[in-house]
mmCIF file of C-alpha atoms and ligand atoms in Angstrom:
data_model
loop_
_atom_site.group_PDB
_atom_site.id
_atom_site.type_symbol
_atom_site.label_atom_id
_atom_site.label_comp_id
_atom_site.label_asym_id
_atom_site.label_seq_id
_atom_site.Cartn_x
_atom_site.Cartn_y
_atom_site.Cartn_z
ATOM 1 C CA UNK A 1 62.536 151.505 122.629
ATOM 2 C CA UNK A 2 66.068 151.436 121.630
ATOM 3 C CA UNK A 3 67.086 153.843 118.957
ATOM 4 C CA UNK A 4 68.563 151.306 116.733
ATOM 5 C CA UNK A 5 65.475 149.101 116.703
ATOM 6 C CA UNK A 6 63.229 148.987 113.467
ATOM 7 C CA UNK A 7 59.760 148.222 114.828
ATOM 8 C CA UNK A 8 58.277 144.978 113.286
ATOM 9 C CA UNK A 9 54.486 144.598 112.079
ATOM 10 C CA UNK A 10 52.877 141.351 113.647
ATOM 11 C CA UNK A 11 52.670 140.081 109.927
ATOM 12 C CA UNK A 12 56.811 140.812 109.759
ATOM 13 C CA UNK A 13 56.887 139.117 113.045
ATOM 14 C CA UNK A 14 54.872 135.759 112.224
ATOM 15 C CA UNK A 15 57.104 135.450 108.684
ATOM 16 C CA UNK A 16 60.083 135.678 110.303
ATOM 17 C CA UNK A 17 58.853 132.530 112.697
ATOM 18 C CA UNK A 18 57.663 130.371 109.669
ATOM 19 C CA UNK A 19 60.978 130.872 108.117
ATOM 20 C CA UNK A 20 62.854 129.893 111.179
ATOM 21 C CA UNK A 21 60.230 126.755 111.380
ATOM 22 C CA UNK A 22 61.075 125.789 107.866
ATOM 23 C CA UNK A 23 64.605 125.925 108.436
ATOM 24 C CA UNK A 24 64.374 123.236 111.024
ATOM 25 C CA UNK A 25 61.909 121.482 108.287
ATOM 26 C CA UNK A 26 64.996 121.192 106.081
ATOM 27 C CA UNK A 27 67.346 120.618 108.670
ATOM 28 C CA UNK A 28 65.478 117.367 109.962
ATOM 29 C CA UNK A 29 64.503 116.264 106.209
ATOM 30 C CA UNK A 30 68.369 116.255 105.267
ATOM 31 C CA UNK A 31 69.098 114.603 108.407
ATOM 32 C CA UNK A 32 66.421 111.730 107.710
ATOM 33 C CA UNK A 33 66.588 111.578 104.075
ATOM 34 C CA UNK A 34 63.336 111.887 103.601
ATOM 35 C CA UNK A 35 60.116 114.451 103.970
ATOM 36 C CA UNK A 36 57.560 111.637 104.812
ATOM 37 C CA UNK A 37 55.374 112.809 107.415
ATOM 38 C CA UNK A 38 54.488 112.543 110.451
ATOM 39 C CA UNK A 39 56.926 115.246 111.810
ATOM 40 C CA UNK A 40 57.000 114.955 115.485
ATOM 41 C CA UNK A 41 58.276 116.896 118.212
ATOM 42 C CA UNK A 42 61.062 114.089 119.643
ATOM 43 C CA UNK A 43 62.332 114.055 115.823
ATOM 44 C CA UNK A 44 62.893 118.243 116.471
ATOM 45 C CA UNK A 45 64.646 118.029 119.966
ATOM 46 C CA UNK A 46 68.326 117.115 118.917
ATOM 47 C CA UNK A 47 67.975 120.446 116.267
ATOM 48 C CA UNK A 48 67.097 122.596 119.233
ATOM 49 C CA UNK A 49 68.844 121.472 122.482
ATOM 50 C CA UNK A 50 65.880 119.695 123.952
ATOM 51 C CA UNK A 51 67.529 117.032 126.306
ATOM 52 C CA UNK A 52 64.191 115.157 126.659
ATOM 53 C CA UNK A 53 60.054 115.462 126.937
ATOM 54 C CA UNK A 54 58.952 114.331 129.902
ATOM 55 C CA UNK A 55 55.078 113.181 130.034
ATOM 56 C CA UNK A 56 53.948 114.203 133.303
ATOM 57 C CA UNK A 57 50.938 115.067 135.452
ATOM 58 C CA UNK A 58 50.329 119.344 134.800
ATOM 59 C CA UNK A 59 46.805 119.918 135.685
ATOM 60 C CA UNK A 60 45.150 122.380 133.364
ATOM 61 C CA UNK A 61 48.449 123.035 131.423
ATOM 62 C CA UNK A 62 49.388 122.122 128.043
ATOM 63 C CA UNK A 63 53.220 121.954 128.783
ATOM 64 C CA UNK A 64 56.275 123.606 130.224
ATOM 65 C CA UNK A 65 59.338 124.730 128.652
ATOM 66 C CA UNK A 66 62.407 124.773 131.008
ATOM 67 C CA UNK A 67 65.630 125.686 130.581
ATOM 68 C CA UNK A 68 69.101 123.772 132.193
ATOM 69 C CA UNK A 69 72.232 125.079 131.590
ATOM 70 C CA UNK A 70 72.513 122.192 128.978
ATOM 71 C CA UNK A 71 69.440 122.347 127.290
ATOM 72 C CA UNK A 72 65.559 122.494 127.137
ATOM 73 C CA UNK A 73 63.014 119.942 128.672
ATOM 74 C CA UNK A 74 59.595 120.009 128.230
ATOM 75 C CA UNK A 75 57.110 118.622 130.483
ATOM 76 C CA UNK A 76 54.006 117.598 128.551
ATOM 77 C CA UNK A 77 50.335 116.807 129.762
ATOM 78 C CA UNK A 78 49.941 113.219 130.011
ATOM 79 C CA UNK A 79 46.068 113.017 130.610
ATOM 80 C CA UNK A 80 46.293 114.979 126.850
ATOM 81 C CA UNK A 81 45.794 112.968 123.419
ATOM 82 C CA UNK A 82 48.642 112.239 121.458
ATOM 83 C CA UNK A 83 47.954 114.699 119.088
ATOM 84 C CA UNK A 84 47.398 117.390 122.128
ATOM 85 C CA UNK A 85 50.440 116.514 123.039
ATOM 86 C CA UNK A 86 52.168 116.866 119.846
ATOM 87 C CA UNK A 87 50.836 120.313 119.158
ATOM 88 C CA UNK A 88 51.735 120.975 122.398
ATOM 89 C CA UNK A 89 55.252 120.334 122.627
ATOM 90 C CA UNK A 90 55.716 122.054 119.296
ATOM 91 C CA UNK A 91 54.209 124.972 120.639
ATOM 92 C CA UNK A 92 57.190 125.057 123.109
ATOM 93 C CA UNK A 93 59.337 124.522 120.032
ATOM 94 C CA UNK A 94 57.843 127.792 119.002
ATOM 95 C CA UNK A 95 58.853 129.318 122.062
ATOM 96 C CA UNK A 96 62.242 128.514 121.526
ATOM 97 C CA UNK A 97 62.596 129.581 118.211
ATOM 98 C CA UNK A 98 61.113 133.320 119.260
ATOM 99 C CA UNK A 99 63.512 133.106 121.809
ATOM 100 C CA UNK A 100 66.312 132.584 119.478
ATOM 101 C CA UNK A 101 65.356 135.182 117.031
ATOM 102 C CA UNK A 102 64.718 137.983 120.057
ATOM 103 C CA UNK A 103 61.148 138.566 119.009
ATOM 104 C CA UNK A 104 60.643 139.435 122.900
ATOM 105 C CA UNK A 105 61.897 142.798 122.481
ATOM 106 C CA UNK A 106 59.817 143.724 119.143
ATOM 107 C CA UNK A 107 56.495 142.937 120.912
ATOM 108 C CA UNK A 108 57.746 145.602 123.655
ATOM 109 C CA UNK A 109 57.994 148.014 120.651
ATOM 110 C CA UNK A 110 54.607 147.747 119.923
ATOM 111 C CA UNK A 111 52.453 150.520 120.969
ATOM 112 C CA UNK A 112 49.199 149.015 121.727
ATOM 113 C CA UNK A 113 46.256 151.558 121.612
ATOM 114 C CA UNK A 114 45.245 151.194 125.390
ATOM 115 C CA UNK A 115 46.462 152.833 128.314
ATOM 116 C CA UNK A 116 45.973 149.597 130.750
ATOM 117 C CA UNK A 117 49.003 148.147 131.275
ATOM 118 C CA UNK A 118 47.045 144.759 132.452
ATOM 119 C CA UNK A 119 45.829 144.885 128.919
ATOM 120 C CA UNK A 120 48.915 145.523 127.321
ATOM 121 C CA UNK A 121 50.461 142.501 129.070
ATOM 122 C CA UNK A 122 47.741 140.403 127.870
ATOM 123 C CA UNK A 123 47.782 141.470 124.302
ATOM 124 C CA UNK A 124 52.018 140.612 124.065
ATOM 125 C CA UNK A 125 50.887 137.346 125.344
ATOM 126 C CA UNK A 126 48.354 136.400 123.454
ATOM 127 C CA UNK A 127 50.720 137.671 120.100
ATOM 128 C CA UNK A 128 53.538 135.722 121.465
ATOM 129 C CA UNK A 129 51.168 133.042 121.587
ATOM 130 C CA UNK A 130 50.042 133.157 118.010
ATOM 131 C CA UNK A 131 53.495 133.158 116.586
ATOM 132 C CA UNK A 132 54.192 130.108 118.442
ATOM 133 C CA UNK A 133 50.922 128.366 117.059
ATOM 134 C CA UNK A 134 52.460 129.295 113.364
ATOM 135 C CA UNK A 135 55.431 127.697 114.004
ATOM 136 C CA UNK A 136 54.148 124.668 115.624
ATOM 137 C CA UNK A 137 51.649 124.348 112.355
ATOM 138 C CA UNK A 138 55.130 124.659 110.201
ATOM 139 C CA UNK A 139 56.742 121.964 111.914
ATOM 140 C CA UNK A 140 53.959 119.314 112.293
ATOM 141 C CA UNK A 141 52.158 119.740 109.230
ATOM 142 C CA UNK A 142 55.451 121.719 106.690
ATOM 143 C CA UNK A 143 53.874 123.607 103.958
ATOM 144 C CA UNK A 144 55.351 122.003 100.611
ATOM 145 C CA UNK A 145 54.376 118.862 102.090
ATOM 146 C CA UNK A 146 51.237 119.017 103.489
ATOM 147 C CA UNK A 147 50.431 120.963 99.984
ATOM 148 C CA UNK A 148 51.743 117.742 98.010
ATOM 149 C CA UNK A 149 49.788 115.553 100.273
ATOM 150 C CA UNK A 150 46.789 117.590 99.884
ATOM 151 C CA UNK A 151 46.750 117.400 96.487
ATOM 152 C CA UNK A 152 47.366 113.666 96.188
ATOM 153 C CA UNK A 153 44.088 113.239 98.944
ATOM 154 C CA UNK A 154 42.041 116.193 97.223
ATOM 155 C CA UNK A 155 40.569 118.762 99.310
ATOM 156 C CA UNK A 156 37.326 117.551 101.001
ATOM 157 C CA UNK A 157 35.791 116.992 104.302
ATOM 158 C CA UNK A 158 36.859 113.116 103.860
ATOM 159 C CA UNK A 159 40.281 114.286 103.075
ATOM 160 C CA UNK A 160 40.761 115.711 106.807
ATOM 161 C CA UNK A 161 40.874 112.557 108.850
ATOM 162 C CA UNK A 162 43.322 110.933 106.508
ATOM 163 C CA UNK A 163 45.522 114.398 106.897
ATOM 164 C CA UNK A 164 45.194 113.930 110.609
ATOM 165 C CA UNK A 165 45.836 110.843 110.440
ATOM 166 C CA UNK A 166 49.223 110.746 108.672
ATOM 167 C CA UNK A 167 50.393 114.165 110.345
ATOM 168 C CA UNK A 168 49.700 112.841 113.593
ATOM 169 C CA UNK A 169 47.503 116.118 114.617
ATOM 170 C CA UNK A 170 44.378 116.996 115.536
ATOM 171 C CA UNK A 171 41.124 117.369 113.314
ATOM 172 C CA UNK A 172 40.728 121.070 113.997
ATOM 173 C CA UNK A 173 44.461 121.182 113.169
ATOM 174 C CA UNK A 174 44.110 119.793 109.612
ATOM 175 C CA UNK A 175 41.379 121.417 108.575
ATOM 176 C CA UNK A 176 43.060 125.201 109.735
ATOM 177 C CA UNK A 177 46.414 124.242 107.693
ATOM 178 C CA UNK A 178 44.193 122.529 104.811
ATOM 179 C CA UNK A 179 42.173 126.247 104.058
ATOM 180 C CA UNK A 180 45.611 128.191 105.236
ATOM 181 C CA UNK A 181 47.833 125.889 102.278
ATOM 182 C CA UNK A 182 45.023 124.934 99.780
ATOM 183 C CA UNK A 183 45.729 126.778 96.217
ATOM 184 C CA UNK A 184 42.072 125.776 95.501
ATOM 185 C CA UNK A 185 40.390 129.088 97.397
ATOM 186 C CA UNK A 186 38.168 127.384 100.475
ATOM 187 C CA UNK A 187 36.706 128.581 103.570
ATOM 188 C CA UNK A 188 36.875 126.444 106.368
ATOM 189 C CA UNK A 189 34.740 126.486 109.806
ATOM 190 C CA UNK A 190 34.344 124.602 113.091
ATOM 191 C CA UNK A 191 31.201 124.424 114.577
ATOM 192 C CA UNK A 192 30.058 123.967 118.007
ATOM 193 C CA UNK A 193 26.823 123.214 119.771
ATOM 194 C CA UNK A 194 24.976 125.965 121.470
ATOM 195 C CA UNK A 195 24.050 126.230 124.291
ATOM 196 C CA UNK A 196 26.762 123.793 125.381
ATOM 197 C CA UNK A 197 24.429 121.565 127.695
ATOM 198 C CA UNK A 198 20.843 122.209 125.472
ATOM 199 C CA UNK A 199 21.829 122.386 121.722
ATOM 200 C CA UNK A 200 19.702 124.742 120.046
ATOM 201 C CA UNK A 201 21.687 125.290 117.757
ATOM 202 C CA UNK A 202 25.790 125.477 116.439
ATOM 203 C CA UNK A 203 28.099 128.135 116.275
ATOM 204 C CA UNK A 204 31.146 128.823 114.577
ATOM 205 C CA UNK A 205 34.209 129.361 116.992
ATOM 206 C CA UNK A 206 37.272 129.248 114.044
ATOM 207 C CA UNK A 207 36.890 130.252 110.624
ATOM 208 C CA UNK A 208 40.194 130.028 108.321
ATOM 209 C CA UNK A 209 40.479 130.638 104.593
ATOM 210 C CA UNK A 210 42.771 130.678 101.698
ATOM 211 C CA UNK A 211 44.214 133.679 99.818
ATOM 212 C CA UNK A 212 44.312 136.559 102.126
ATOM 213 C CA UNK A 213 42.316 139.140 99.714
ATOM 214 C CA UNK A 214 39.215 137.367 100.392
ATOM 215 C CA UNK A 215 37.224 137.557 103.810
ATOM 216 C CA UNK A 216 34.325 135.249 103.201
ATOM 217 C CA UNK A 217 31.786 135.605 106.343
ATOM 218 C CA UNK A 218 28.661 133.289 106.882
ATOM 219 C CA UNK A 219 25.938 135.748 106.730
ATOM 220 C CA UNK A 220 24.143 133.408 109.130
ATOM 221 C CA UNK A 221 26.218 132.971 112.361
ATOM 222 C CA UNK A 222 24.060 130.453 114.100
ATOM 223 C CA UNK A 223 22.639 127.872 112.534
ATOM 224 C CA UNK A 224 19.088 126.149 114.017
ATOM 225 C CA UNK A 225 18.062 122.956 114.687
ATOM 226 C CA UNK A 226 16.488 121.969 111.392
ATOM 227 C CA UNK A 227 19.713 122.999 109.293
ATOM 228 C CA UNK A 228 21.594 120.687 107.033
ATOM 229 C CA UNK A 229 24.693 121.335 108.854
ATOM 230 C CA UNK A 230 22.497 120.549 112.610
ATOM 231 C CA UNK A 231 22.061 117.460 110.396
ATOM 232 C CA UNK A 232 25.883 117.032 110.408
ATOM 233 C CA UNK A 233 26.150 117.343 113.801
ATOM 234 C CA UNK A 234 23.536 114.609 114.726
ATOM 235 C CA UNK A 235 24.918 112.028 111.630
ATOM 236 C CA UNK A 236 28.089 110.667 110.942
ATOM 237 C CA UNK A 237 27.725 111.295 107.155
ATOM 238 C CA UNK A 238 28.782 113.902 105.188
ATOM 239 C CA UNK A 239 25.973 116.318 104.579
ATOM 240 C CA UNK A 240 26.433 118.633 101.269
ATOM 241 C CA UNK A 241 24.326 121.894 100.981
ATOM 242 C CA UNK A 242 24.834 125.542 100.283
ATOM 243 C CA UNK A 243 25.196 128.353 102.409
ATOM 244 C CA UNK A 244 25.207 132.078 101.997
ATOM 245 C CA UNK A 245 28.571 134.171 102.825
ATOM 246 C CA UNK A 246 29.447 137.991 102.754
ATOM 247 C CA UNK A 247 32.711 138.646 100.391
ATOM 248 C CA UNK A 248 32.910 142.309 100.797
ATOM 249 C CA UNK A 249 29.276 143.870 100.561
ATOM 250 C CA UNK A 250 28.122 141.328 97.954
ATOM 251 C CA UNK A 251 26.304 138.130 99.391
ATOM 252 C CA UNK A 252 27.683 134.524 97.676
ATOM 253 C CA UNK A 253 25.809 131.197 97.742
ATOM 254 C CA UNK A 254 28.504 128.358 98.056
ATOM 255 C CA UNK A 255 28.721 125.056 98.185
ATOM 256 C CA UNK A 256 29.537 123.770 101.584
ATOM 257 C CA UNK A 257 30.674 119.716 102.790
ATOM 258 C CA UNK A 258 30.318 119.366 106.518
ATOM 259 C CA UNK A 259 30.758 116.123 108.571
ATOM 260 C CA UNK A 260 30.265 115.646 112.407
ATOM 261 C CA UNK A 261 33.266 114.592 114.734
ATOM 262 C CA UNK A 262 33.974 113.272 118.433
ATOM 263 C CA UNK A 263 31.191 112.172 120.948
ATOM 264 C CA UNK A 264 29.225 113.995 123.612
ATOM 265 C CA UNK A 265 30.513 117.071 124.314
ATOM 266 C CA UNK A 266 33.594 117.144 122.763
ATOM 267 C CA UNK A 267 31.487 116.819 119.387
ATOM 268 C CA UNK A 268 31.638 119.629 116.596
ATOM 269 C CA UNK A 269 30.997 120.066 112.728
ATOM 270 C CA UNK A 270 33.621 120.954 109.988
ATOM 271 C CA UNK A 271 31.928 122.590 107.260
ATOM 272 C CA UNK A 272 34.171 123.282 104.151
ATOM 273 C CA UNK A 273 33.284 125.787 101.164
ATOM 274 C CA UNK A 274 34.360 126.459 98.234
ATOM 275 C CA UNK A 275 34.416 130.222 96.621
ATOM 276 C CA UNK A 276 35.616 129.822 92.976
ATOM 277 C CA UNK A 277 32.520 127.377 91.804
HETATM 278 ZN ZN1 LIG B 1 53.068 129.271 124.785
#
């Protein structure tokens, strides 16, 4: 570590990304006049030296970023949804932006707690990663307007196709920046089917919430077949119940929206609840 480098906390790290993502915001809202969404990718390139993206044939990757001597291209998966591929190529945006603001030598100065340097590796990675995910949410779906659209919509299970639909991004997208942005405290979870081929049951693989003092759990991590949110899964209509969360050591019973989306095995629940009723 150089001597003259102040080490950065991850949370340091991922604020100094958004801010350089919501630069770019205002950058491409002066240049259009307006801040009506979608914000896509292509609308981004001219701000950061991206000659073109190129829709192309990459197997089991996302995208590419590559660098010319006159600029960036990225390569983009074209057997990927359109809203893949705009998360995607925002992603690389993200990667970009890190690169501009050096971040590669902070996560060198972290001192993970393992002694395998495999691990290690792994770890920068996957952090890298992550700040690149915040940006990308920035840019697609900017704060200040996704709050003012949220607010016009309402938060609500119903509420996260429209947001989808008008940010151009995926469900599971929406729903992360609708708890992460909502002043109205929520919790927000995707569910999935388990076992993958013989439902038995769901699970919850992301769980995002509002105001960071609070760390609502589900005190029930899998939920059976004869649930109301099982019922969500197999119907197309929204199911309302309550469920029962850890905040802390205390146990809450909240109310909780969930809705089923997508067919066959891509299909999962959203289940949105609400912790100040
Ligand atoms: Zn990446």
């Amino acid at each position: 570590m150089q001597p003259d480098m102040v080490p950065l906390s991850s949370k340091a790290a991922t604020s100094l990304m958004i801010k350089k993502a919501k630069q770019l915001v205002n950058q491409l809202v002066d240049y259009r006049g307006h801040d009506k969404p979608p914000f896509l990718p292509e609308e981004y390139s001219r701000l950061v030296n991206i000659r073109k993206i190129q829709e192309t044939n990459l197997g089991d990757t996302s995208a590419l970023l590559l660098k010319f001597y006159d600029g960036y291209v990225i390569k983009v998966n074209q057997d990927h949804s359109q809203v893949r591929q705009n998360f995607s190529c925002a992603h690389e945006i993200g990667h970009i932006l890190f690169s501009d603001l050096k971040l590669e030598k902070y996560l060198h100065s972290i001192e993970y707690k393992t002694f395998d340097p495999r691990k290690t590796t792994d770890l920068r990675a996957s952090s890298r990663e992550r700040l690149c995910d915040a940006a990308a949410a920035e840019l697609l779906m900017p704060e200040l307007v996704f709050r003012k659209h949220l607010s016009t919509f309402g938060i609500s299970i119903g509420s996260v196709e429209l947001l989808a639909n008008v940010f151009k991004v995926s469900l599971q997208s929406a729903i992360r920046r609708m708890a992460e942005v909502s002043i109205k405290p929520c919790v927000a979870i995707l569910w999935y089917p388990w076992p993958k081929s013989k439902p038995k049951g769901l699970r919850p693989a992301l769980r995002r919430q509002s105001r960071e003092n609070s760390n609502y759990m589900p005190v029930h991590y899998n939920v059976g077949l004869s649930s109301a949110l099982y019922k969500a899964y197999q119907n197309d209509t929204i199911i309302k119940t309550w469920k029962l969360f850890y905040d802390g050591n205390t146990v809450k019973r909240l109310p909780v929206e969930a809705k089923g989306f997508g067919h066959g095995e891509n299909r999962f629940v959203i289940s949105l609840s609400f912790s100040d009723s």
